[in-house]
XYZ file of C-alpha atoms in Angstrom:
193
model
C 50.234 -2.910 -40.266
C 52.024 0.278 -39.763
C 51.520 3.571 -41.638
C 53.600 2.302 -44.550
C 51.572 -0.906 -45.012
C 54.188 -3.254 -43.620
C 52.797 -5.989 -41.324
C 53.953 -5.610 -37.745
C 54.247 -8.674 -35.539
C 55.927 -9.581 -32.323
C 58.655 -12.124 -32.882
C 61.189 -13.825 -30.697
C 64.337 -14.897 -32.481
C 62.558 -14.595 -35.827
C 59.673 -16.824 -34.777
C 56.225 -15.226 -34.311
C 55.253 -17.845 -31.676
C 57.065 -18.506 -28.458
C 57.442 -22.242 -28.329
C 58.489 -23.684 -25.016
C 57.424 -26.569 -22.843
C 56.511 -24.486 -19.743
C 54.446 -22.064 -21.849
C 52.551 -24.884 -23.547
C 51.923 -26.607 -20.234
C 50.609 -23.362 -18.674
C 48.299 -22.838 -21.649
C 46.946 -26.379 -21.385
C 46.381 -26.030 -17.625
C 44.512 -22.721 -18.000
C 42.325 -24.082 -20.801
C 41.626 -27.261 -18.822
C 40.708 -25.182 -15.749
C 38.258 -23.052 -17.737
C 36.717 -26.185 -19.287
C 36.348 -27.881 -15.872
C 34.745 -24.722 -14.414
C 32.319 -24.672 -17.357
C 31.406 -28.341 -16.750
C 30.856 -27.710 -13.022
C 28.523 -24.809 -13.747
C 26.656 -26.890 -16.309
C 26.185 -29.703 -13.751
C 24.851 -27.194 -11.179
C 22.311 -25.896 -13.689
C 21.054 -29.424 -14.393
C 20.899 -30.345 -10.713
C 18.628 -27.444 -9.849
C 15.021 -28.491 -9.947
C 13.058 -25.311 -10.304
C 9.520 -25.613 -11.522
C 7.704 -22.654 -12.940
C 3.991 -23.173 -12.980
C 0.989 -21.007 -13.518
C -1.659 -21.300 -10.840
C -5.105 -19.870 -10.410
C -6.742 -19.141 -7.101
C -10.478 -18.811 -7.050
C -12.024 -17.185 -4.041
C -15.702 -17.148 -3.211
C -16.110 -13.631 -1.840
C -19.491 -14.452 -0.351
C -17.808 -16.877 2.088
C -14.519 -15.089 2.655
C -13.607 -15.306 6.342
C -10.242 -13.532 6.254
C -10.088 -10.614 8.665
C -7.561 -7.788 8.680
C -6.825 -6.075 11.993
C -5.857 -2.418 11.837
C -4.320 -0.931 14.958
C -2.535 2.322 15.685
C 0.814 0.524 15.359
C 0.421 -0.153 11.647
C -2.391 2.136 10.443
C -3.348 5.757 11.008
C -5.550 8.308 9.295
C -6.818 11.831 9.722
C -9.407 13.928 7.968
C -10.334 17.545 7.530
C -13.793 18.774 6.672
C -14.375 21.856 4.588
C -17.505 22.973 2.817
C -16.331 24.659 -0.358
C -19.302 24.574 -2.721
C -21.498 27.308 -1.308
C -22.935 27.978 -4.774
C -24.074 24.380 -5.328
C -26.293 22.031 -3.457
C -24.537 18.956 -2.122
C -25.554 15.793 -3.942
C -27.009 13.090 -1.765
C -27.187 9.496 -2.951
C -29.555 7.616 -0.652
C -29.024 3.913 -0.077
C -32.236 1.900 0.135
C -32.163 -1.837 0.813
C -35.018 -4.002 -0.324
C -35.461 -6.898 2.111
C -38.145 -8.728 0.110
C -36.815 -12.221 -0.519
C -33.259 -11.350 0.491
C -31.387 -11.560 3.743
C -31.044 -8.270 5.564
C -27.631 -7.268 6.789
C -27.350 -6.665 10.488
C -25.575 -3.377 11.089
C -23.747 -2.686 14.306
C -22.515 0.873 14.579
C -19.681 1.737 16.894
C -19.132 5.421 17.426
C -15.526 6.482 17.273
C -14.371 9.400 19.386
C -12.236 11.905 17.525
C -9.849 14.623 18.584
C -7.621 17.229 16.995
C -4.523 15.385 15.804
C -1.477 15.642 18.043
C 2.208 15.162 17.430
C 3.076 11.505 17.248
C 0.211 10.737 14.856
C 0.802 10.215 11.127
C 4.547 10.191 11.710
C 4.631 13.823 12.874
C 7.170 14.623 15.546
C 7.489 17.939 17.446
C 10.772 18.813 15.727
C 9.438 18.237 12.179
C 7.711 20.713 9.893
C 3.948 20.263 9.586
C 3.297 21.607 6.084
C -0.410 20.708 6.049
C -1.126 21.979 9.576
C -2.313 18.522 10.545
C -1.850 19.278 14.231
C -4.216 22.267 14.074
C -6.757 21.408 11.365
C -7.161 17.640 11.099
C -9.117 15.187 13.214
C -7.803 11.773 14.222
C -9.584 8.911 15.936
C -8.628 8.647 19.602
C -8.035 4.921 19.321
C -7.554 2.775 16.234
C -8.674 -0.808 16.520
C -10.587 -1.775 13.391
C -11.268 -5.057 11.666
C -11.879 -5.322 7.942
C -13.495 -8.395 6.477
C -15.338 -9.506 3.357
C -16.865 -7.479 0.559
C -20.310 -6.131 -0.277
C -21.345 -9.568 -1.542
C -20.131 -11.457 1.530
C -22.306 -13.068 4.174
C -20.257 -11.385 6.882
C -18.703 -7.975 6.376
C -16.746 -5.577 8.562
C -16.013 -2.167 7.123
C -15.110 1.374 8.098
C -17.617 4.031 7.194
C -17.086 7.715 7.808
C -20.372 9.562 8.075
C -20.640 13.321 8.189
C -23.966 14.718 9.340
C -25.031 18.306 9.580
C -25.436 19.931 12.944
C -28.972 19.597 14.292
C -30.416 19.269 17.758
C -30.809 15.490 17.489
C -27.117 14.994 16.743
C -26.146 17.398 19.520
C -28.328 15.502 22.001
C -26.668 12.215 21.034
C -23.170 13.628 21.230
C -23.436 15.804 24.353
C -26.256 14.062 26.287
C -28.729 16.964 25.857
C -26.405 19.532 27.429
C -25.837 21.711 24.310
C -28.296 23.811 22.350
C -28.165 24.471 18.614
C -27.058 28.028 17.811
C -26.509 27.583 14.086
C -30.092 27.412 12.752
C -29.576 30.410 10.485
C -26.340 28.999 9.021
C -27.988 25.625 8.408
C -30.891 27.357 6.691
C -28.471 29.377 4.536
C -26.595 26.246 3.478
C -29.851 24.493 2.634
C -29.716 21.773 5.286
């Protein structure tokens, strides 16, 4: 309809529909092509045999033998130690194992040598900005070759444990083969160690 309310239609020689044999044939061919395409897609959907199923996997963690190898190619870490709470005593949670009637875990400790982190560790390159001062303040293990296995309830377990001990003469003797003497007795006494 136009602004005056008169219906507007496209006509050809007074007829609103163009009636010709080639036009009708083209219309039939296009409609047949669309219908055939629809049938082909419907056949493809029915031919696909996809099965969706819910599965459960139960794992006995006490007998889990999977082992994950961590090397310096795919894993890296660094740490920084700071004692901030000078006003509070550090909380110590001792771990005591009772061996009465239970199997005792055999612990094998492997000491890991550490060094100040260098460029090339943790994705740091010499031409990048080190916002956290990792190269100056953080410690990295010299070599990374760890295996992780099991859980606390497993018969066999391999884990990484980072232990921080205060400086005393016993630890110095172990680390430096009795060549260093403790000079920090007053600081240790002040900190309550």
